[in-house]
Coordinates of C-alpha atoms in Angstrom, one line a residue:
M1 CA -137.1 125.2 107.9
A2 CA -140.3 126.7 106.4
E3 CA -141.0 130.4 106.1
I4 CA -143.7 132.6 104.6
I5 CA -143.5 136.4 104.5
Q6 CA -146.6 138.5 103.8
R7 CA -147.7 142.1 104.5
D8 CA -149.9 140.7 107.2
G9 CA -146.9 139.1 109.0
T10 CA -144.3 136.4 108.9
W11 CA -144.5 132.8 110.0
V12 CA -141.3 130.7 110.5
F13 CA -141.2 127.1 111.5
D14 CA -137.9 125.4 112.4
G15 CA -139.2 122.0 113.4
D16 CA -139.3 122.7 117.1
A17 CA -141.4 125.9 117.3
L18 CA -143.5 128.2 115.1
R19 CA -142.7 131.9 115.3
L20 CA -145.5 134.3 114.4
T21 CA -144.5 138.0 113.8
P22 CA -147.2 140.5 113.0
G23 CA -146.7 142.7 109.9
R24 CA -146.9 146.4 109.6
D25 CA -149.9 146.5 107.4
R26 CA -152.6 148.8 108.5
N27 CA -155.1 145.9 108.8
V28 CA -153.0 144.3 111.6
G29 CA -155.0 144.9 114.8
L30 CA -153.7 146.6 118.0
L31 CA -153.7 143.3 120.0
R32 CA -151.4 141.6 117.5
R33 CA -149.1 144.6 117.5
E34 CA -148.9 144.6 121.3
L35 CA -148.3 140.9 121.5
G36 CA -145.4 141.2 119.1
E37 CA -143.6 138.0 118.1
L38 CA -145.0 134.7 119.5
A39 CA -143.1 131.5 119.8
E40 CA -145.4 128.5 119.7
P41 CA -143.7 125.2 120.8
L42 CA -144.5 122.2 118.6
G43 CA -146.2 120.4 121.5
A44 CA -148.8 123.2 121.7
L45 CA -149.9 122.8 118.1
A46 CA -153.0 120.8 117.0
G47 CA -152.7 121.6 113.3
V48 CA -152.5 124.2 110.6
S49 CA -154.6 124.7 107.4
L50 CA -154.8 126.9 104.3
E51 CA -158.1 128.4 103.2
Q52 CA -157.9 129.6 99.6
G53 CA -159.9 132.4 98.1
K54 CA -160.0 134.0 94.7
K55 CA -157.8 137.0 95.6
A56 CA -156.3 135.9 98.9
G57 CA -156.3 133.0 101.3
R58 CA -155.7 132.5 105.0
L59 CA -153.3 130.3 107.0
R60 CA -155.0 129.3 110.2
L61 CA -153.2 127.8 113.2
R62 CA -155.0 125.6 115.7
L63 CA -153.6 125.1 119.2
R64 CA -154.4 122.3 121.5
D65 CA -157.3 123.1 123.8
G66 CA -156.1 124.7 127.0
A67 CA -152.6 125.4 125.8
D68 CA -153.0 129.2 125.5
P69 CA -154.3 131.5 128.3
L70 CA -155.3 134.1 125.6
L71 CA -157.7 131.7 123.9
Q72 CA -158.9 130.4 127.2
A73 CA -159.8 133.9 128.4
T74 CA -161.3 135.1 125.2
G75 CA -163.1 131.9 124.2
G76 CA -162.0 132.2 120.6
K77 CA -163.9 135.4 120.1
L78 CA -161.0 137.6 118.8
G79 CA -161.8 139.2 115.4
D80 CA -159.8 138.8 112.3
P81 CA -157.5 141.8 112.7
N82 CA -156.5 140.8 116.2
D83 CA -156.3 137.0 115.9
P84 CA -152.6 136.2 116.1
Y85 CA -153.2 132.6 114.8
Q86 CA -154.2 133.5 111.3
L87 CA -152.3 135.0 108.4
T88 CA -153.6 136.5 105.2
V89 CA -151.8 135.0 102.2
E90 CA -151.7 136.5 98.7
A91 CA -152.9 134.2 95.9
D92 CA -149.5 134.0 94.3
R93 CA -148.0 132.6 97.5
F94 CA -150.5 129.7 97.9
G95 CA -147.7 127.3 96.8
V96 CA -145.4 128.5 99.6
A97 CA -148.3 128.3 102.1
E98 CA -149.1 124.7 101.1
Y99 CA -145.5 123.7 101.6
F100 CA -145.6 125.4 105.0
V101 CA -148.7 123.5 106.0
D102 CA -147.1 120.2 105.0
E103 CA -143.9 120.9 107.0
V104 CA -145.9 121.6 110.2
R105 CA -148.1 118.6 109.7
N106 CA -145.1 116.3 109.0
A107 CA -143.4 117.5 112.2
L108 CA -146.5 116.8 114.2
L109 CA -146.7 113.3 112.8
L110 CA -143.0 112.5 113.3
D111 CA -143.1 113.8 116.9
E112 CA -146.4 112.1 117.6
V113 CA -147.8 115.2 119.1
P114 CA -151.3 114.4 120.5
A115 CA -154.1 116.7 119.3
G116 CA -156.1 116.4 122.5
P117 CA -156.5 119.0 125.3
V118 CA -153.8 119.7 127.9
D119 CA -154.1 120.2 131.6
G120 CA -151.5 123.0 131.9
Y121 CA -150.7 126.1 129.9
L122 CA -147.9 125.6 127.3
L123 CA -147.7 129.4 126.6
P124 CA -146.7 132.0 129.2
G125 CA -149.3 134.7 128.4
P126 CA -148.6 138.5 128.1
A127 CA -145.8 139.9 130.2
V128 CA -146.6 142.1 133.2
P129 CA -147.1 144.8 134.4
L130 CA -149.6 145.9 131.8
A131 CA -152.5 148.3 131.6
A132 CA -155.4 148.9 129.2
S133 CA -158.0 151.6 128.9
A134 CA -161.3 151.1 127.0
G135 CA -165.0 151.4 127.6
D136 CA -165.9 152.7 131.0
G137 CA -162.5 152.0 132.8
T138 CA -158.9 151.1 133.0
A139 CA -157.5 147.7 134.1
T140 CA -154.0 147.3 135.4
F141 CA -152.3 144.0 136.4
D142 CA -148.9 143.7 138.0
G143 CA -148.8 140.0 138.4
E144 CA -150.3 140.0 142.0
S145 CA -153.4 142.2 141.8
V146 CA -155.8 143.8 139.4
R147 CA -156.8 147.4 139.7
L148 CA -159.9 148.8 138.1
E149 CA -160.3 152.5 137.8
W150 CA -163.4 154.3 136.3
N151 CA -163.9 157.2 134.0
W152 CA -166.5 159.9 133.5
K153 CA -168.6 157.5 131.3
T154 CA -169.0 154.9 134.1
E155 CA -172.5 154.4 135.6
E156 CA -172.7 156.1 139.0
A157 CA -173.9 153.0 140.7
K158 CA -170.5 151.4 139.8
S159 CA -168.2 154.3 140.1
A160 CA -169.6 155.4 143.5
G161 CA -167.5 152.7 145.3
G162 CA -164.3 154.1 143.8
A163 CA -161.4 152.2 142.2
R164 CA -161.2 148.5 142.9
T165 CA -158.2 146.4 143.8
L166 CA -158.6 142.6 143.4
A167 CA -155.9 140.3 144.7
L168 CA -155.0 137.5 142.4
G169 CA -155.9 135.0 145.1
E170 CA -159.5 136.4 145.2
I171 CA -160.1 135.9 141.5
T172 CA -161.6 132.6 140.5
A173 CA -162.2 133.3 136.8
V174 CA -161.6 136.0 134.1
E175 CA -163.3 136.4 130.8
W176 CA -163.3 138.8 127.9
H177 CA -166.2 139.3 125.5
P178 CA -166.3 141.6 122.5
A179 CA -169.2 143.9 121.7
V180 CA -171.4 142.3 119.1
G181 CA -174.2 144.3 117.4
L182 CA -176.4 145.9 120.1
E183 CA -174.7 143.9 122.9
N184 CA -171.8 145.5 124.7
G185 CA -168.7 143.5 125.6
C186 CA -166.8 143.3 128.9
L187 CA -163.7 142.3 130.8
R188 CA -165.2 140.5 133.8
F189 CA -163.5 139.1 136.9
T190 CA -165.3 136.6 139.1
V191 CA -164.3 137.2 142.7
R192 CA -164.6 134.5 145.4
G193 CA -167.7 135.2 147.6
A194 CA -168.9 138.0 145.4
E195 CA -170.3 136.2 142.4
T196 CA -172.9 138.2 140.5
K197 CA -175.1 138.1 137.4
A198 CA -175.3 141.9 137.2
P199 CA -174.7 143.5 133.7
P200 CA -171.1 144.7 133.3
K201 CA -172.2 148.3 133.4
Y202 CA -173.2 147.8 137.0
D203 CA -170.7 145.1 138.1
P204 CA -167.8 146.7 140.0
N205 CA -165.6 143.8 139.0
S206 CA -166.2 144.3 135.3
V207 CA -165.2 146.8 132.6
E208 CA -167.9 147.4 130.0
L209 CA -166.7 147.5 126.4
W210 CA -168.6 149.3 123.6
G211 CA -166.9 147.9 120.5
F212 CA -164.2 150.5 119.9
K213 CA -160.6 150.1 118.6
K214 CA -158.9 149.6 122.0
D215 CA -161.3 146.9 123.3
P216 CA -159.1 144.0 122.3
L217 CA -156.3 145.3 124.5
M218 CA -158.4 144.4 127.5
A219 CA -158.0 140.8 126.3
L220 CA -154.3 141.1 127.1
V221 CA -155.1 141.8 130.7
A222 CA -157.5 138.8 130.7
A223 CA -154.8 136.5 129.3
A224 CA -152.2 137.7 131.7
V225 CA -154.5 137.0 134.7
Q226 CA -155.7 133.7 133.2
A227 CA -152.1 132.5 132.9
R228 CA -151.6 132.9 136.6
L229 CA -154.8 131.2 137.7
P230 CA -155.1 127.4 138.2
H231 CA -155.6 125.7 134.8
P232 CA -159.3 124.9 134.3
A233 CA -158.5 121.3 133.4
A234 CA -156.1 120.6 136.2
S235 CA -158.7 119.2 138.6
V236 CA -161.1 117.8 136.1
P237 CA -161.6 114.0 136.6
E238 CA -160.5 111.8 133.7
G239 CA -163.2 111.5 131.1
A240 CA -165.0 114.7 132.2
A241 CA -165.5 117.6 129.8
V242 CA -162.7 120.2 129.8
P243 CA -164.0 123.7 130.7
G244 CA -163.4 126.0 127.7
A245 CA -162.5 123.1 125.4
E246 CA -164.0 125.1 122.5
A247 CA -161.8 128.1 123.3
G248 CA -159.6 127.7 120.2
R249 CA -162.5 127.6 117.8
A250 CA -163.8 130.8 116.3
A251 CA -167.2 132.0 117.5
I252 CA -169.5 133.1 114.7
P253 CA -172.2 135.6 115.8
A254 CA -175.8 134.6 115.0
P255 CA -177.5 136.6 112.3
A256 CA -180.0 139.2 113.3
S257 CA -183.7 138.1 113.4
E258 CA -186.5 140.1 111.9
A259 CA -187.4 141.2 115.5
D260 CA -184.2 143.1 116.1
H261 CA -183.6 144.3 112.5
D262 CA -185.1 147.7 113.3
A263 CA -183.1 147.9 116.5
L264 CA -179.9 147.4 114.5
L265 CA -180.9 150.2 112.1
R266 CA -181.6 152.5 115.1
R267 CA -178.1 151.6 116.4
L268 CA -176.6 152.6 113.1
R269 CA -178.4 156.0 113.3
E270 CA -177.1 156.5 116.9
L271 CA -173.6 155.8 115.8
G272 CA -173.9 158.3 113.0
E273 CA -175.1 160.9 115.5
L274 CA -172.2 160.2 117.9
R275 CA -169.8 160.6 115.0
R276 CA -171.3 164.0 114.0
E277 CA -171.2 165.2 117.6
G278 CA -167.5 164.3 117.8
V279 CA -167.9 161.6 120.4
L280 CA -166.6 158.9 118.0
T281 CA -163.6 159.3 115.7
E282 CA -164.0 158.2 112.0
E283 CA -162.0 155.0 112.9
E284 CA -164.1 154.2 115.9
F285 CA -167.3 154.8 113.9
A286 CA -166.2 152.5 111.1
L287 CA -165.4 149.6 113.6
A288 CA -168.7 150.0 115.5
K289 CA -170.6 150.2 112.2
Q290 CA -168.9 147.1 110.9
A291 CA -169.9 145.1 114.0
V292 CA -173.6 146.1 113.5
L293 CA -173.5 145.3 109.8
K294 CA -172.3 141.8 110.6
R295 CA -175.4 141.3 112.6
L296 CA -177.5 142.4 109.7

């Protein structure tokens, strides 16, 4: 058995499964806390690596493409505080982390676990019922249907139709995108016969997200729904590309160009005004500001 305990969390590998338990450090994101302990079967793992830095490093777990509905629904776009598949490691524990990596790699080799994609989920997804509120609405999923309810910040064009109830059988796809820079994020459901390219703020089957602290909780709803939809690779012919095959790889936002540099600065000023007016808390302001600065 291999074990590493850090403020960021604890990883334990017993040869058959890897257990990931989030720590109580303030840098642990809401999504990781809500997920709690995760048990990853050996057959779902593609590998693990240690990235060393001067003061700290990072253990990063890779899953086989298509194994996890959370990664499928989020496209690998979860930020560092909320990514359950990485662990911050203090420099004086690098030796333990290297031993941990070797143990997992050896087990994968001995069991001859293939690194390729799978055509069925190997992880169950979040338990239901569950609900999350962020952006311009609340999403609730009970395992059979999704209910979307709006708040006072919702565009009238979307809220005029009232709350929405989407039966699981009507949903053909679900996706979660974080807010990045000036671009808002969303939790979007594609409904059979009602496909649309409308922006999330006007789409009655989407919740628009603005980059605040609770946005990642919407990813839990997306993952729970994704786990109950047909697997994207189930009907893909042999040799064809697997939809979402890049889901387990982190997405890196492109840097801002000179053209939108001024717009990002305006966005920072707007965020400052929202904080002064009391619309944003200090924590929400800090998170939104950090997202804009990454674009700069």
